[in-house]
Short mmCIF file of C-alpha atoms in Angstrom, two decimals:
data_model
loop_
_atom_site.label_atom_id
_atom_site.label_comp_id
_atom_site.label_asym_id
_atom_site.label_seq_id
_atom_site.Cartn_x
_atom_site.Cartn_y
_atom_site.Cartn_z
CA UNK A 1 2.20 12.56 -20.75
CA UNK A 2 5.28 14.11 -19.17
CA UNK A 3 5.94 13.38 -15.49
CA UNK A 4 5.24 16.80 -13.44
CA UNK A 5 8.36 15.91 -11.20
CA UNK A 6 11.03 15.32 -14.04
CA UNK A 7 12.58 17.22 -16.58
CA UNK A 8 13.55 14.24 -19.06
CA UNK A 9 11.77 14.22 -22.05
CA UNK A 10 11.84 10.59 -22.46
CA UNK A 11 10.01 10.38 -19.29
CA UNK A 12 6.72 9.18 -20.96
CA UNK A 13 6.53 5.89 -20.07
CA UNK A 14 2.89 4.14 -20.61
CA UNK A 15 2.12 0.46 -20.02
CA UNK A 16 -0.15 0.69 -23.25
CA UNK A 17 -0.15 1.67 -26.70
CA UNK A 18 -1.67 4.89 -27.79
CA UNK A 19 -4.29 2.84 -29.45
CA UNK A 20 -4.61 0.59 -26.23
CA UNK A 21 -4.87 3.82 -23.88
CA UNK A 22 -7.79 5.34 -25.92
CA UNK A 23 -9.70 1.93 -25.84
CA UNK A 24 -12.00 1.11 -23.21
CA UNK A 25 -13.35 -2.06 -21.70
CA UNK A 26 -16.92 -3.02 -21.67
CA UNK A 27 -18.00 -4.65 -18.54
CA UNK A 28 -20.59 -7.13 -18.84
CA UNK A 29 -23.71 -6.54 -16.49
CA UNK A 30 -23.85 -9.39 -13.75
CA UNK A 31 -27.33 -7.77 -12.72
CA UNK A 32 -28.55 -8.42 -16.20
CA UNK A 33 -27.47 -11.77 -16.23
CA UNK A 34 -29.55 -12.18 -13.26
CA UNK A 35 -32.69 -10.76 -14.67
CA UNK A 36 -32.35 -7.31 -12.95
CA UNK A 37 -31.97 -3.85 -14.37
CA UNK A 38 -28.40 -2.62 -14.02
CA UNK A 39 -25.63 -1.86 -16.56
CA UNK A 40 -21.70 -1.30 -16.10
CA UNK A 41 -20.88 1.21 -18.89
CA UNK A 42 -17.25 1.32 -20.18
CA UNK A 43 -14.56 1.18 -17.60
CA UNK A 44 -11.06 2.56 -18.31
CA UNK A 45 -7.96 0.25 -18.41
CA UNK A 46 -5.25 0.25 -15.60
CA UNK A 47 -2.66 2.95 -16.92
CA UNK A 48 0.73 3.87 -14.89
CA UNK A 49 2.24 7.18 -15.83
CA UNK A 50 5.20 8.80 -14.20
CA UNK A 51 3.11 11.23 -12.80
CA UNK A 52 1.02 8.85 -10.96
CA UNK A 53 3.88 7.35 -9.07
CA UNK A 54 7.82 6.87 -9.11
CA UNK A 55 7.86 3.95 -11.72
CA UNK A 56 9.49 5.58 -14.64
CA UNK A 57 10.46 4.13 -17.79
CA UNK A 58 13.58 3.02 -16.11
CA UNK A 59 11.48 0.98 -13.90
CA UNK A 60 8.76 -1.11 -15.88
CA UNK A 61 9.42 -3.70 -18.34
CA UNK A 62 7.22 -4.33 -21.16
CA UNK A 63 6.01 -7.41 -19.73
CA UNK A 64 5.39 -5.92 -16.32
CA UNK A 65 3.32 -3.04 -18.57
CA UNK A 66 1.14 -5.70 -20.06
CA UNK A 67 0.71 -7.32 -16.58
CA UNK A 68 -0.11 -4.14 -14.99
CA UNK A 69 -2.40 -3.27 -17.72
CA UNK A 70 -4.75 -6.58 -17.30
CA UNK A 71 -5.00 -5.72 -13.59
CA UNK A 72 -8.46 -3.96 -14.20
CA UNK A 73 -12.16 -4.37 -13.90
CA UNK A 74 -12.32 -6.59 -16.52
CA UNK A 75 -10.08 -9.21 -15.15
CA UNK A 76 -12.32 -8.59 -11.97
CA UNK A 77 -15.57 -9.33 -13.89
CA UNK A 78 -13.68 -12.32 -15.67
CA UNK A 79 -13.58 -14.33 -12.55
CA UNK A 80 -17.02 -13.12 -11.56
CA UNK A 81 -18.68 -14.41 -14.37
CA UNK A 82 -16.50 -17.69 -14.25
CA UNK A 83 -18.03 -18.18 -10.92
CA UNK A 84 -21.69 -17.79 -12.47
CA UNK A 85 -20.87 -20.02 -15.59
CA UNK A 86 -18.29 -22.87 -15.29
CA UNK A 87 -18.18 -26.06 -13.59
CA UNK A 88 -18.16 -25.68 -9.74
CA UNK A 89 -14.73 -27.29 -9.46
CA UNK A 90 -13.49 -24.30 -11.17
CA UNK A 91 -15.14 -22.00 -9.12
CA UNK A 92 -12.79 -19.40 -7.46
CA UNK A 93 -13.47 -17.88 -3.76
CA UNK A 94 -13.25 -14.21 -4.49
CA UNK A 95 -11.65 -12.01 -1.46
CA UNK A 96 -11.27 -8.16 -1.51
CA UNK A 97 -9.26 -6.58 0.68
CA UNK A 98 -9.37 -2.78 1.20
CA UNK A 99 -6.80 -0.30 2.12
CA UNK A 100 -8.06 2.19 4.96
CA UNK A 101 -6.46 5.22 2.82
CA UNK A 102 -9.32 4.38 0.37
CA UNK A 103 -12.12 4.47 2.85
CA UNK A 104 -12.47 8.28 3.24
CA UNK A 105 -12.28 8.68 -0.41
CA UNK A 106 -15.56 6.41 -0.58
CA UNK A 107 -17.11 8.76 2.30
CA UNK A 108 -16.60 11.71 0.72
CA UNK A 109 -17.97 10.78 -2.55
CA UNK A 110 -20.99 9.27 -1.24
CA UNK A 111 -21.20 11.78 1.70
CA UNK A 112 -21.15 8.99 4.38
CA UNK A 113 -19.41 8.07 7.76
CA UNK A 114 -16.18 6.38 6.97
CA UNK A 115 -17.73 3.24 8.90
CA UNK A 116 -21.08 3.49 6.83
CA UNK A 117 -18.97 4.15 3.74
CA UNK A 118 -16.96 0.62 4.69
CA UNK A 119 -20.33 -1.12 4.99
CA UNK A 120 -21.74 0.56 1.46
CA UNK A 121 -18.50 -0.91 -0.21
CA UNK A 122 -18.77 -4.28 1.28
CA UNK A 123 -22.26 -4.37 0.50
CA UNK A 124 -21.94 -3.37 -2.99
CA UNK A 125 -18.59 -5.90 -3.70
CA UNK A 126 -20.98 -8.81 -2.38
CA UNK A 127 -23.98 -7.91 -4.47
CA UNK A 128 -21.53 -8.48 -7.32
CA UNK A 129 -20.48 -12.31 -6.10
CA UNK A 130 -17.35 -11.25 -3.68
CA UNK A 131 -17.40 -13.80 -1.00
CA UNK A 132 -15.20 -11.83 1.69
CA UNK A 133 -14.24 -8.48 2.17
CA UNK A 134 -11.49 -7.71 4.50
CA UNK A 135 -9.84 -4.48 5.95
CA UNK A 136 -5.77 -4.23 5.74
CA UNK A 137 -5.43 -2.55 8.86
CA UNK A 138 -4.52 -5.77 10.60
CA UNK A 139 -1.54 -6.45 7.60
CA UNK A 140 -0.23 -2.93 8.59
CA UNK A 141 -0.29 -3.73 12.47
CA UNK A 142 2.31 -6.64 11.22
CA UNK A 143 4.31 -4.26 8.93
CA UNK A 144 4.82 -1.67 11.91
CA UNK A 145 5.33 -4.08 14.36
CA UNK A 146 8.15 -5.30 12.54
CA UNK A 147 9.39 -2.16 11.22
CA UNK A 148 9.66 -1.23 15.00
CA UNK A 149 11.54 -4.20 15.87
CA UNK A 150 13.98 -3.84 12.99
CA UNK A 151 14.87 -0.07 13.63
CA UNK A 152 15.61 -1.11 17.14
CA UNK A 153 17.84 -3.56 16.33
CA UNK A 154 19.65 -1.35 13.19
CA UNK A 155 20.30 1.39 16.04
CA UNK A 156 21.96 -1.19 18.32
CA UNK A 157 24.23 -2.30 15.57
CA UNK A 158 25.22 0.82 13.99
CA UNK A 159 28.87 1.72 13.52
CA UNK A 160 30.74 3.83 11.31
CA UNK A 161 32.35 0.95 9.65
CA UNK A 162 29.19 -0.76 9.25
CA UNK A 163 26.33 1.77 8.85
CA UNK A 164 22.78 0.23 9.50
CA UNK A 165 21.09 3.63 9.62
CA UNK A 166 19.26 5.65 8.62
CA UNK A 167 16.36 3.23 8.36
CA UNK A 168 13.85 3.86 5.07
CA UNK A 169 10.53 2.80 5.11
CA UNK A 170 9.41 0.32 2.67
CA UNK A 171 5.44 0.62 2.57
CA UNK A 172 5.17 2.88 -0.51
CA UNK A 173 5.78 0.56 -3.70
CA UNK A 174 6.37 3.46 -5.63
CA UNK A 175 9.36 4.45 -3.73
CA UNK A 176 10.68 1.03 -3.42
CA UNK A 177 10.85 0.54 -7.13
CA UNK A 178 12.47 3.52 -7.90
CA UNK A 179 15.05 2.56 -5.12
CA UNK A 180 15.64 -1.14 -6.18
CA UNK A 181 15.48 -0.14 -10.26
CA UNK A 182 17.04 3.25 -10.39
CA UNK A 183 19.10 4.15 -7.34
CA UNK A 184 20.42 0.56 -6.06
CA UNK A 185 23.39 0.73 -3.57
CA UNK A 186 23.89 2.63 -1.33
CA UNK A 187 20.41 3.40 -0.74
CA UNK A 188 18.42 -0.19 -0.87
CA UNK A 189 20.77 -1.55 1.91
CA UNK A 190 18.59 1.03 4.11
CA UNK A 191 15.37 -0.11 2.77
CA UNK A 192 13.33 -1.95 6.02
CA UNK A 193 12.89 -5.21 5.19
CA UNK A 194 9.60 -5.28 6.52
CA UNK A 195 6.91 -6.22 3.84
CA UNK A 196 4.28 -3.78 3.01
CA UNK A 197 0.76 -4.17 4.35
CA UNK A 198 -0.48 -5.31 0.71
CA UNK A 199 2.28 -8.05 0.65
CA UNK A 200 1.66 -9.22 4.18
CA UNK A 201 -2.35 -8.98 3.41
CA UNK A 202 -1.58 -11.43 0.48
CA UNK A 203 0.17 -14.04 2.82
CA UNK A 204 -2.58 -13.80 5.49
CA UNK A 205 -5.32 -14.40 2.94
CA UNK A 206 -3.06 -16.81 0.67
CA UNK A 207 -2.09 -19.11 3.63
CA UNK A 208 -3.48 -18.42 6.69
CA UNK A 209 -6.86 -17.65 5.65
CA UNK A 210 -6.84 -20.44 3.04
CA UNK A 211 -5.81 -23.20 5.48
CA UNK A 212 -8.65 -22.04 7.72
CA UNK A 213 -10.88 -22.71 4.94
CA UNK A 214 -9.27 -25.66 3.63
CA UNK A 215 -8.39 -24.17 0.44
CA UNK A 216 -5.36 -24.21 -1.99
CA UNK A 217 -4.08 -20.77 -2.73
CA UNK A 218 -4.89 -20.63 -6.43
CA UNK A 219 -8.53 -21.46 -5.46
CA UNK A 220 -8.56 -17.72 -3.89
CA UNK A 221 -8.56 -14.57 -6.12
CA UNK A 222 -7.74 -11.73 -3.94
CA UNK A 223 -8.11 -8.45 -4.90
CA UNK A 224 -6.89 -5.47 -3.45
CA UNK A 225 -8.44 -1.82 -3.50
CA UNK A 226 -6.06 0.82 -3.10
CA UNK A 227 -5.33 4.48 -3.22
CA UNK A 228 -2.28 4.57 -6.17
CA UNK A 229 -1.63 2.75 -9.11
CA UNK A 230 1.81 1.59 -7.77
CA UNK A 231 0.14 -0.92 -5.87
CA UNK A 232 -0.76 -2.64 -9.19
CA UNK A 233 3.23 -3.23 -9.76
CA UNK A 234 4.07 -4.39 -6.05
CA UNK A 235 1.32 -6.99 -7.01
CA UNK A 236 3.85 -8.50 -9.48
CA UNK A 237 6.96 -9.19 -7.06
CA UNK A 238 7.82 -12.53 -6.75
CA UNK A 239 8.79 -12.50 -2.95
CA UNK A 240 5.26 -14.11 -2.22
CA UNK A 241 5.91 -17.88 -0.62
CA UNK A 242 3.33 -19.13 -2.70
CA UNK A 243 4.96 -17.39 -6.18
CA UNK A 244 6.47 -20.79 -7.06
CA UNK A 245 3.05 -22.43 -7.39
CA UNK A 246 1.42 -20.14 -9.28
CA UNK A 247 -0.17 -17.86 -7.15
CA UNK A 248 0.66 -14.17 -5.97
CA UNK A 249 -0.25 -12.74 -2.81
CA UNK A 250 -2.91 -10.24 -4.70
CA UNK A 251 -4.04 -11.17 -8.11
CA UNK A 252 -5.70 -8.20 -9.34
CA UNK A 253 -5.29 -4.24 -7.67
CA UNK A 254 -7.97 -2.03 -8.24
CA UNK A 255 -8.02 1.62 -7.49
CA UNK A 256 -10.46 3.46 -5.25
CA UNK A 257 -11.48 5.53 -8.22
CA UNK A 258 -11.95 2.60 -10.43
CA UNK A 259 -14.51 0.75 -7.57
CA UNK A 260 -16.32 4.50 -7.25
CA UNK A 261 -16.74 4.04 -11.03
CA UNK A 262 -18.06 0.96 -10.91
CA UNK A 263 -20.37 2.15 -8.16
CA UNK A 264 -21.65 5.24 -9.84
CA UNK A 265 -22.48 2.96 -13.32
CA UNK A 266 -24.47 0.27 -11.32
CA UNK A 267 -28.15 0.04 -10.86
CA UNK A 268 -27.73 -2.96 -8.35
CA UNK A 269 -29.41 -2.72 -5.48
CA UNK A 270 -27.27 -2.89 -2.57
CA UNK A 271 -27.72 -3.80 1.12
CA UNK A 272 -24.60 -2.67 3.59
CA UNK A 273 -22.78 -5.05 5.14
CA UNK A 274 -20.15 -5.58 7.79
CA UNK A 275 -16.57 -6.38 6.99
CA UNK A 276 -15.25 -9.77 7.51
CA UNK A 277 -12.48 -10.62 9.45
CA UNK A 278 -9.95 -13.39 9.08
CA UNK A 279 -11.26 -15.14 12.20
CA UNK A 280 -14.41 -16.95 11.24
CA UNK A 281 -18.03 -15.39 11.76
CA UNK A 282 -16.45 -12.65 13.52
CA UNK A 283 -17.11 -9.01 11.62
CA UNK A 284 -15.70 -5.39 11.98
CA UNK A 285 -17.90 -3.04 13.81
CA UNK A 286 -15.95 -0.14 13.60
CA UNK A 287 -13.15 1.11 11.39
CA UNK A 288 -9.69 1.88 13.08
CA UNK A 289 -6.64 3.61 11.65
CA UNK A 290 -2.97 4.19 12.54
CA UNK A 291 -1.32 7.34 13.92
CA UNK A 292 -0.48 8.83 10.56
CA UNK A 293 -2.02 12.17 9.10
CA UNK A 294 -2.62 10.64 5.67
CA UNK A 295 -0.98 7.09 5.78
CA UNK A 296 -0.20 4.28 8.36
CA UNK A 297 2.07 6.31 10.45
CA UNK A 298 4.93 4.79 10.53
CA UNK A 299 7.13 7.48 11.71
CA UNK A 300 4.87 7.81 14.99
CA UNK A 301 4.87 4.36 15.64
CA UNK A 302 8.41 3.41 15.28
CA UNK A 303 9.38 6.62 17.32
CA UNK A 304 7.27 5.90 20.22
CA UNK A 305 8.46 2.45 20.34
CA UNK A 306 12.45 3.53 19.83
CA UNK A 307 12.22 5.83 22.51
CA UNK A 308 11.04 3.32 24.85
CA UNK A 309 13.07 0.82 24.13
CA UNK A 310 16.23 2.49 23.69
CA UNK A 311 15.93 5.42 26.26
CA UNK A 312 13.24 4.36 28.21
CA UNK A 313 11.24 7.64 27.23
CA UNK A 314 7.52 7.63 27.22
CA UNK A 315 6.18 9.98 24.43
CA UNK A 316 2.84 10.72 23.97
CA UNK A 317 1.72 13.04 21.33
CA UNK A 318 4.62 13.38 18.28
CA UNK A 319 5.58 16.71 17.44
CA UNK A 320 6.24 17.44 13.80
CA UNK A 321 8.36 20.53 12.76
CA UNK A 322 7.86 21.41 9.13
CA UNK A 323 11.29 22.32 7.40
CA UNK A 324 11.67 23.27 3.72
CA UNK A 325 7.99 22.50 3.13
CA UNK A 326 4.58 20.78 4.33
CA UNK A 327 5.85 17.55 3.11
CA UNK A 328 9.26 17.19 4.80
CA UNK A 329 8.91 17.23 8.49
CA UNK A 330 11.17 16.41 11.58
CA UNK A 331 10.86 14.68 14.68
CA UNK A 332 13.47 14.51 17.75
CA UNK A 333 13.57 13.02 20.91
CA UNK A 334 15.73 15.20 23.00
CA UNK A 335 17.31 14.94 26.82
CA UNK A 336 19.32 17.52 28.53
CA UNK A 337 20.08 19.23 25.45
CA UNK A 338 21.27 16.31 23.35
CA UNK A 339 19.13 14.80 20.37
CA UNK A 340 18.72 11.14 21.17
CA UNK A 341 16.42 10.21 17.92
CA UNK A 342 16.06 12.59 14.87
CA UNK A 343 13.22 10.94 12.45
CA UNK A 344 12.10 12.51 9.28
CA UNK A 345 9.09 12.35 6.91
CA UNK A 346 9.77 12.80 3.38
CA UNK A 347 6.84 12.81 0.90
CA UNK A 348 6.99 13.42 -2.90
CA UNK A 349 9.76 13.26 -5.36
CA UNK A 350 11.40 16.43 -4.60
CA UNK A 351 11.90 15.95 -0.90
CA UNK A 352 12.89 12.27 -1.90
CA UNK A 353 15.56 13.40 -4.13
CA UNK A 354 17.18 15.64 -1.39
CA UNK A 355 16.92 12.66 0.93
CA UNK A 356 19.08 10.45 -1.75
CA UNK A 357 21.47 13.25 -2.48
CA UNK A 358 22.44 13.91 1.58
CA UNK A 359 22.74 10.11 2.08
CA UNK A 360 24.95 9.47 -1.20
CA UNK A 361 27.24 12.34 0.25
CA UNK A 362 27.33 11.04 3.84
CA UNK A 363 25.68 14.04 5.04
CA UNK A 364 22.37 12.88 6.46
CA UNK A 365 21.48 13.34 9.96
CA UNK A 366 18.46 11.17 10.25
CA UNK A 367 17.99 7.95 12.07
CA UNK A 368 14.85 7.06 10.34
CA UNK A 369 13.00 8.41 7.43
CA UNK A 370 9.27 7.80 6.63
CA UNK A 371 9.19 8.00 2.64
CA UNK A 372 6.16 8.19 0.41
CA UNK A 373 6.18 8.84 -3.38
CA UNK A 374 2.78 10.94 -3.07
CA UNK A 375 3.02 14.37 -2.06
CA UNK A 376 0.60 15.02 0.77
CA UNK A 377 0.56 10.90 1.64
CA UNK A 378 -1.11 7.99 0.64
CA UNK A 379 -4.59 9.91 0.69
CA UNK A 380 -3.52 11.87 -2.15
CA UNK A 381 -2.60 8.66 -4.19
CA UNK A 382 -3.29 9.01 -7.76
CA UNK A 383 -5.88 6.26 -7.97
CA UNK A 384 -8.25 8.59 -6.12
CA UNK A 385 -9.33 12.51 -5.54
CA UNK A 386 -8.54 13.36 -8.91
CA UNK A 387 -10.47 15.91 -11.25
CA UNK A 388 -11.36 14.98 -14.80
CA UNK A 389 -8.44 16.41 -16.11
CA UNK A 390 -6.21 14.24 -13.83
CA UNK A 391 -4.87 17.02 -11.47
CA UNK A 392 -5.43 16.72 -7.24
CA UNK A 393 -8.83 17.57 -6.29
CA UNK A 394 -7.64 19.90 -3.45
CA UNK A 395 -11.14 20.20 -2.07
CA UNK A 396 -11.96 16.74 -1.98
CA UNK A 397 -8.41 15.93 -0.51
CA UNK A 398 -8.86 18.42 2.50
CA UNK A 399 -12.38 16.68 2.98
CA UNK A 400 -10.87 13.07 2.95
CA UNK A 401 -7.92 14.32 5.73
CA UNK A 402 -10.58 15.73 7.92
CA UNK A 403 -12.68 12.24 7.60
CA UNK A 404 -9.55 10.45 8.23
CA UNK A 405 -8.54 12.32 11.31
CA UNK A 406 -11.59 11.29 13.08
CA UNK A 407 -11.13 7.59 12.45
CA UNK A 408 -10.22 6.59 16.00
CA UNK A 409 -6.59 5.31 16.53
CA UNK A 410 -5.60 1.77 17.33
CA UNK A 411 -2.12 0.87 18.28
CA UNK A 412 -0.48 -2.11 16.64
CA UNK A 413 0.64 -3.70 20.01
CA UNK A 414 -3.04 -3.33 21.34
CA UNK A 415 -4.46 -5.74 18.88
CA UNK A 416 -5.43 -9.18 20.37
CA UNK A 417 -5.76 -10.68 16.98
CA UNK A 418 -2.53 -9.67 16.13
CA UNK A 419 -0.93 -11.54 18.86
CA UNK A 420 -2.94 -14.60 18.30
CA UNK A 421 -1.94 -14.64 14.81
CA UNK A 422 2.04 -14.48 15.63
CA UNK A 423 1.27 -17.69 17.54
CA UNK A 424 -1.08 -19.48 15.65
CA UNK A 425 -0.33 -18.53 12.35
CA UNK A 426 3.84 -17.72 12.62
CA UNK A 427 4.93 -20.21 15.55
CA UNK A 428 5.79 -17.18 17.50
CA UNK A 429 6.69 -13.27 17.00
CA UNK A 430 10.54 -14.59 16.56
CA UNK A 431 10.27 -17.76 14.71
CA UNK A 432 11.81 -18.38 11.29
CA UNK A 433 8.17 -18.18 9.57
CA UNK A 434 8.14 -14.63 10.71
CA UNK A 435 11.04 -13.91 8.45
CA UNK A 436 9.44 -15.73 5.55
CA UNK A 437 5.88 -14.24 6.03
CA UNK A 438 6.82 -10.71 6.82
CA UNK A 439 10.20 -9.79 5.53
CA UNK A 440 11.67 -9.38 2.03
CA UNK A 441 14.98 -8.56 0.35
CA UNK A 442 15.99 -5.92 -2.12
CA UNK A 443 17.44 -6.36 -5.64
CA UNK A 444 19.89 -4.07 -6.99
CA UNK A 445 18.82 -2.02 -10.57
CA UNK A 446 20.05 -4.85 -12.96
CA UNK A 447 19.51 -1.98 -15.63
CA UNK A 448 22.00 -0.65 -18.45
CA UNK A 449 24.15 1.96 -17.14
CA UNK A 450 22.12 4.47 -19.34
CA UNK A 451 19.17 3.87 -17.84
CA UNK A 452 20.05 4.75 -14.38
CA UNK A 453 22.17 7.50 -14.97
CA UNK A 454 19.26 10.00 -14.79
CA UNK A 455 20.04 13.68 -14.22
CA UNK A 456 17.35 15.28 -12.28
#
């Protein structure tokens, strides 16, 4: 399968052999084991194509491809079945964290409100044997807040001799993988060091939550439900604090489409359930999102914060101006005819290509760019909203965008739980633990020159 963005004939990397790709996985029915009616039919193994993300054959090693292919429903059910059969000392606490951009897909598929869809999904997962279901919005709160602080710091330190700007967002794993493995310097120094919501959620679950439950991190099997396949690659990063002890932040990533396939093939009796929180018996009563049309809205949040902190300007609604296409938009802060801040959102590979070329030529006018690999943003992740022939389901995507727009916005600064966690978990917002838990470093390509010298 050739990438729709790429002109290279050799860009047809698959994480599996042709025989493996055509194979499917027989998932044992937990309901049948309990004497109930129900059967899960064949579910496809995880696959990553360049058209799914920016992780091309220059980015994924054979070992990583194998590890990614093992992150599928079969692995998830393996742990569920072990919890029913093995010695209790070998049981795992099963935790599932759901990205907010996945919920509109479930709502559209099952014709429910986004809150009811969240409760239906939670009930289904718990009927399988999952112990806790969390919303990753709180992890995105941390990521956005740290991105805000980092931008202000970079702006104040920026100079022609030591350029700290533009700052490029780092929440999209496809973009980050491409920047690290293919582009390298001079792009990687501009990547925001704040970890992505999935990475931070891994730390929250395997560190903070594990301590509250008196569990070692390896006793928790943490699954993330996400809209794109690249989250599977992100789970392989080694910068999780517990990685040296054999525990990853996310043990398995399943796409929204993989979960829907399970739900559609299940005859289990499902009772809706409220989503759990990291704080004991408290439950999530209503779904909240951040201020982005199809993503977590880093641009809007960082823009408002920077305008206030740097220029004492209060910004209400952020006004976007579409430039070369609908996936490249600009936002500016102007005063007395002078542009104080110039931000951009660049979604999809063609726009990313233009950003990189201008950055390398030193003709880049922006202070900040929100970069996402998928055209249309996270809602259009290739792990959901696809037709049977693998194309974007435009009608479904429009429906999902409407559903997402109706979800109430919650500003990260207003979350009392986040402020509590800064103190209780990280010993304060400016402590050394913040850097370890919420920030990362980026590697260079480390690949043969032939792999990096891509002619687009």
